[in-house]
Short mmCIF file of C-alpha atoms and ligand atoms in Angstrom, two decimals:
data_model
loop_
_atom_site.label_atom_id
_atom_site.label_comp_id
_atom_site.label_asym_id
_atom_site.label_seq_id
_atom_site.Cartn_x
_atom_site.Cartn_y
_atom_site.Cartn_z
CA UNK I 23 -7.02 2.73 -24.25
CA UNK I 24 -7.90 -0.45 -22.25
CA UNK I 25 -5.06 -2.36 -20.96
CA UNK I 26 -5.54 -6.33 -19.55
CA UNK I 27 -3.67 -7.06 -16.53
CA UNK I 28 -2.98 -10.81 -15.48
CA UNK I 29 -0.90 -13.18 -13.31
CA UNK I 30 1.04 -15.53 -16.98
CA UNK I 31 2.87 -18.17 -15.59
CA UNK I 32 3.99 -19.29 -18.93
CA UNK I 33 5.02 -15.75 -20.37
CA UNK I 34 7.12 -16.09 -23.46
CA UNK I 35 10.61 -15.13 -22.99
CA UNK I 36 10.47 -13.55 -26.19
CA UNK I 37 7.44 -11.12 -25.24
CA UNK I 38 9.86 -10.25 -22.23
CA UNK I 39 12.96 -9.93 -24.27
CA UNK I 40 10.42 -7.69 -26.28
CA UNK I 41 9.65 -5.79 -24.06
CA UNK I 42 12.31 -4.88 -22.04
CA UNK I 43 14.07 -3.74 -25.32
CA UNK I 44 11.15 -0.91 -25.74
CA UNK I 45 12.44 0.49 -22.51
CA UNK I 46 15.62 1.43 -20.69
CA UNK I 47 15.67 -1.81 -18.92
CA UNK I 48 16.90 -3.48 -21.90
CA UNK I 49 20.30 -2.18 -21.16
CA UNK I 50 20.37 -3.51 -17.82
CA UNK I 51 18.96 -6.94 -18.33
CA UNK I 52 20.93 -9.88 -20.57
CA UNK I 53 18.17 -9.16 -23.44
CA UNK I 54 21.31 -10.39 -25.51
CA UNK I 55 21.54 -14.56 -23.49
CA UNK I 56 18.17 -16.15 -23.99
CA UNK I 57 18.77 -19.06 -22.21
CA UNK I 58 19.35 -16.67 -19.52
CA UNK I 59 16.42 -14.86 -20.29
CA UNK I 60 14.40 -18.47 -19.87
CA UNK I 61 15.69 -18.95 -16.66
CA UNK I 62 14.57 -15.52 -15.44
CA UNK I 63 11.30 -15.83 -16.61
CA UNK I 64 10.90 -19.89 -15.21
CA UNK I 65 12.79 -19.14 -12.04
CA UNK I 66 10.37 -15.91 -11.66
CA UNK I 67 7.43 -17.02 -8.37
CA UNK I 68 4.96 -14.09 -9.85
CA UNK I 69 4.83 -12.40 -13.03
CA UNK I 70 1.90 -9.20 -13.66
CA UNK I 71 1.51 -8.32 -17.22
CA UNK I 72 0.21 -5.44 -19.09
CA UNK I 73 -1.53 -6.05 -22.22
CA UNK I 74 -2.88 -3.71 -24.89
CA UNK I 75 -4.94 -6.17 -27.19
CA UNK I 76 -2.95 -9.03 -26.46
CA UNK I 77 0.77 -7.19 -27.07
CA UNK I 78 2.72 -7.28 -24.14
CA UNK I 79 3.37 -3.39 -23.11
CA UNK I 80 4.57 -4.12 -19.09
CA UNK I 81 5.77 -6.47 -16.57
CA UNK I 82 6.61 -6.84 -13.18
CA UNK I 83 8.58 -9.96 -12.70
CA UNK I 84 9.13 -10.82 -8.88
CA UNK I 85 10.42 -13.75 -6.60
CA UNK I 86 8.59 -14.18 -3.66
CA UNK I 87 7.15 -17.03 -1.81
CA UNK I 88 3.99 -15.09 -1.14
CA UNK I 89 4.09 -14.89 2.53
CA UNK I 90 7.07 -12.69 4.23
CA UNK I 91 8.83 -11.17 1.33
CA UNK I 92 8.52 -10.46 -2.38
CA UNK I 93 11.67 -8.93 -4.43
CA UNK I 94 10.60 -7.05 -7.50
CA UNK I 95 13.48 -7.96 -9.62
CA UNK I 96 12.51 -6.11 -13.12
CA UNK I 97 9.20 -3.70 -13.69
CA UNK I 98 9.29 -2.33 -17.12
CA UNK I 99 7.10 -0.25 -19.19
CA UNK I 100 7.28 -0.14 -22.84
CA UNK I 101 8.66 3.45 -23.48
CA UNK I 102 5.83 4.46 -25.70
CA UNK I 103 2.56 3.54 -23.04
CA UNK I 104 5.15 5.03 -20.03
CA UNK I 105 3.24 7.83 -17.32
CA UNK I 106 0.08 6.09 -18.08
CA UNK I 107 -0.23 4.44 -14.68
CA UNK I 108 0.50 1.05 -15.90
CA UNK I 109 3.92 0.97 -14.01
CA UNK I 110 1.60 1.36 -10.43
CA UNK I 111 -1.12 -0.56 -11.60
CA UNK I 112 1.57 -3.60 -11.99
CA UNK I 113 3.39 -3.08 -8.51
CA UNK I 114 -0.30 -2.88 -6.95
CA UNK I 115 -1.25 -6.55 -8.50
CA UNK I 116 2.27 -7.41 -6.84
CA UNK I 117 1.37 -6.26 -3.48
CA UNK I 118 -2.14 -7.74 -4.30
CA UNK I 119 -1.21 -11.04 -4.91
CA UNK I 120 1.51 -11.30 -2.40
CA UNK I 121 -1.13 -10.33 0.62
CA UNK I 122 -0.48 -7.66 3.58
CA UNK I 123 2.18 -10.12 5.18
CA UNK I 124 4.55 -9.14 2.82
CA UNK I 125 7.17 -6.75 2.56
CA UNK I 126 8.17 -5.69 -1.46
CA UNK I 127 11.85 -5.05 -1.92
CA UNK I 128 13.15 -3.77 -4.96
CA UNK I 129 16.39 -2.38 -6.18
CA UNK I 130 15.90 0.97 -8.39
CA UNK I 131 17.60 1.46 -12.18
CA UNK I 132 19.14 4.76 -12.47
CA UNK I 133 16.32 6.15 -14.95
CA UNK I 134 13.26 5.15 -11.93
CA UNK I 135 15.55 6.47 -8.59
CA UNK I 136 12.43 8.99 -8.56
CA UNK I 137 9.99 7.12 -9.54
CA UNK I 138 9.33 4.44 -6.57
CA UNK I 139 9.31 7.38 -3.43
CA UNK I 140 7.04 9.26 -6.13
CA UNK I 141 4.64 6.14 -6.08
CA UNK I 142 5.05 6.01 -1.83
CA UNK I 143 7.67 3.83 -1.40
CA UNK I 144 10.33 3.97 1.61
CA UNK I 145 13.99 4.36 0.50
CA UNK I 146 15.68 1.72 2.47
CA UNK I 147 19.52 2.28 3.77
CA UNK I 148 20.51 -0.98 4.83
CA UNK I 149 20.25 -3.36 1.71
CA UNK I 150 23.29 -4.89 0.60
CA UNK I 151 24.57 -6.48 -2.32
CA UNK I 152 26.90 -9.17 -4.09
CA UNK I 153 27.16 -7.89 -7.51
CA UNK I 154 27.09 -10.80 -10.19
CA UNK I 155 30.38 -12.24 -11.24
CA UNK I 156 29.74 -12.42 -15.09
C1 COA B 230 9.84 3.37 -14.17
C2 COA B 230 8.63 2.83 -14.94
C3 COA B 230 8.43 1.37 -14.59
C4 COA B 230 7.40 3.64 -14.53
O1 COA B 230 6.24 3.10 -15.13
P1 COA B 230 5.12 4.06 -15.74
O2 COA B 230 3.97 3.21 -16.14
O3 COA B 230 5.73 4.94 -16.75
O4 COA B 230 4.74 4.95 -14.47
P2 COA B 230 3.29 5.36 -13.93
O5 COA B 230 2.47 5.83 -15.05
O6 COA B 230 2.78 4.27 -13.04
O7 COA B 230 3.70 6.61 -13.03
C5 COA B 230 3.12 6.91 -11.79
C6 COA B 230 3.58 8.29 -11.38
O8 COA B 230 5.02 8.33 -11.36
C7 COA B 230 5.51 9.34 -12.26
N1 COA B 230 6.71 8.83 -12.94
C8 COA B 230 6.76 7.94 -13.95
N2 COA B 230 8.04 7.66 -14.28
C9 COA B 230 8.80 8.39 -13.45
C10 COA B 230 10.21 8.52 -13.31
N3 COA B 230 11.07 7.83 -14.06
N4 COA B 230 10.65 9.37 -12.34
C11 COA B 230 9.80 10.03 -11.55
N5 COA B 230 8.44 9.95 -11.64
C12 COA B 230 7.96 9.13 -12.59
C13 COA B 230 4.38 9.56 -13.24
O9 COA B 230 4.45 10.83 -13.81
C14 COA B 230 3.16 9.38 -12.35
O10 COA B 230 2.98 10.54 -11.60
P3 COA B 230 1.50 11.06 -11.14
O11 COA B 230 0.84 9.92 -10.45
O12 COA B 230 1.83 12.19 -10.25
O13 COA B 230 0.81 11.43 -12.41
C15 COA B 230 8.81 2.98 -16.44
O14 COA B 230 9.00 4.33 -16.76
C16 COA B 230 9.94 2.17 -17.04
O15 COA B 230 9.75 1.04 -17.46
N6 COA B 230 11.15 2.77 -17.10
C17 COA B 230 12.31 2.15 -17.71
C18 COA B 230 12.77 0.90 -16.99
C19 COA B 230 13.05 1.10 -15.56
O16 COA B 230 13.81 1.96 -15.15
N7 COA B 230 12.44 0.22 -14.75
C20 COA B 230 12.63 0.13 -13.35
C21 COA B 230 13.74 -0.80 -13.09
S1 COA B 230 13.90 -1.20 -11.38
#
């Protein structure tokens, strides 16, 4: 199995719809308002994709300004190509293309708590959140 990672900067908010549907993720994310979807995906600073001949099968979609800091807002991995390594492959083109000034934040789903410490991240205890209003 040979999967094609790349930077898209015009991903299709479909193919991201897509895939977040063949994961958990698609519960958390507004898979359902896809002209909210279209702003995720043209507000997003850095997307990494996953690619098994040309079907989209992961994404990390972050905002960062590729300097100090770099929030990974949504990683997902299509349920069926999951514990393959793809997941850490796609956070380590993150880290990659945001260079060694930057720090990656990220807020965990309930079905990846373990995964992220797992991988060698640092549980932070003092991030803070608004929760959206709609
Ligand atoms: C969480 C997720 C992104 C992981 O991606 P993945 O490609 O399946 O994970 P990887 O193959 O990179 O896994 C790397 C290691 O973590 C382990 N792992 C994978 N998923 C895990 C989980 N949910 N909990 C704990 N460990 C996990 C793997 O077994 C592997 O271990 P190893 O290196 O000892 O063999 C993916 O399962 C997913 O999309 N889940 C649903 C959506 C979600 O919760 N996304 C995160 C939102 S913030």
């Amino acid at each position: 199995l040979t999967i094609a990672y790349a930077v898209e900067s015009d991903l299709d908010p479909a193919d991201f719809i897509d895939v977040l549907q063949r994961c958990s993720l698609g519960a958390r994310r507004p898979v359902g308002r896809p002209e909210q979807i279209a702003r995720m995906v043209q507000g997003a600073s850095l997307v990494v994709t996953a690619r098994d001949t040309g079907r989209l099968v992961g994404v990390a979609r972050s905002l960062t300004d590729f300097s100090f800091a770099c929030y990974l807002s949504d990683l997902a991995v299509d349920e069926a190509y999951q514990r393959g390594g793809i997941g850490r492959e796609l956070i380590r083109r993150t880290r990659d293309a945001c260079g060694p000034e930057c720090t990656l934040i990220l807020r965990a789903a309930p079905a990846s708590i373990d995964y992220y410490p797992h991988i060698g991240m640092k549980r932070i205890e003092n991030g803070f959140v608004f929760d959206r209003q709609k």
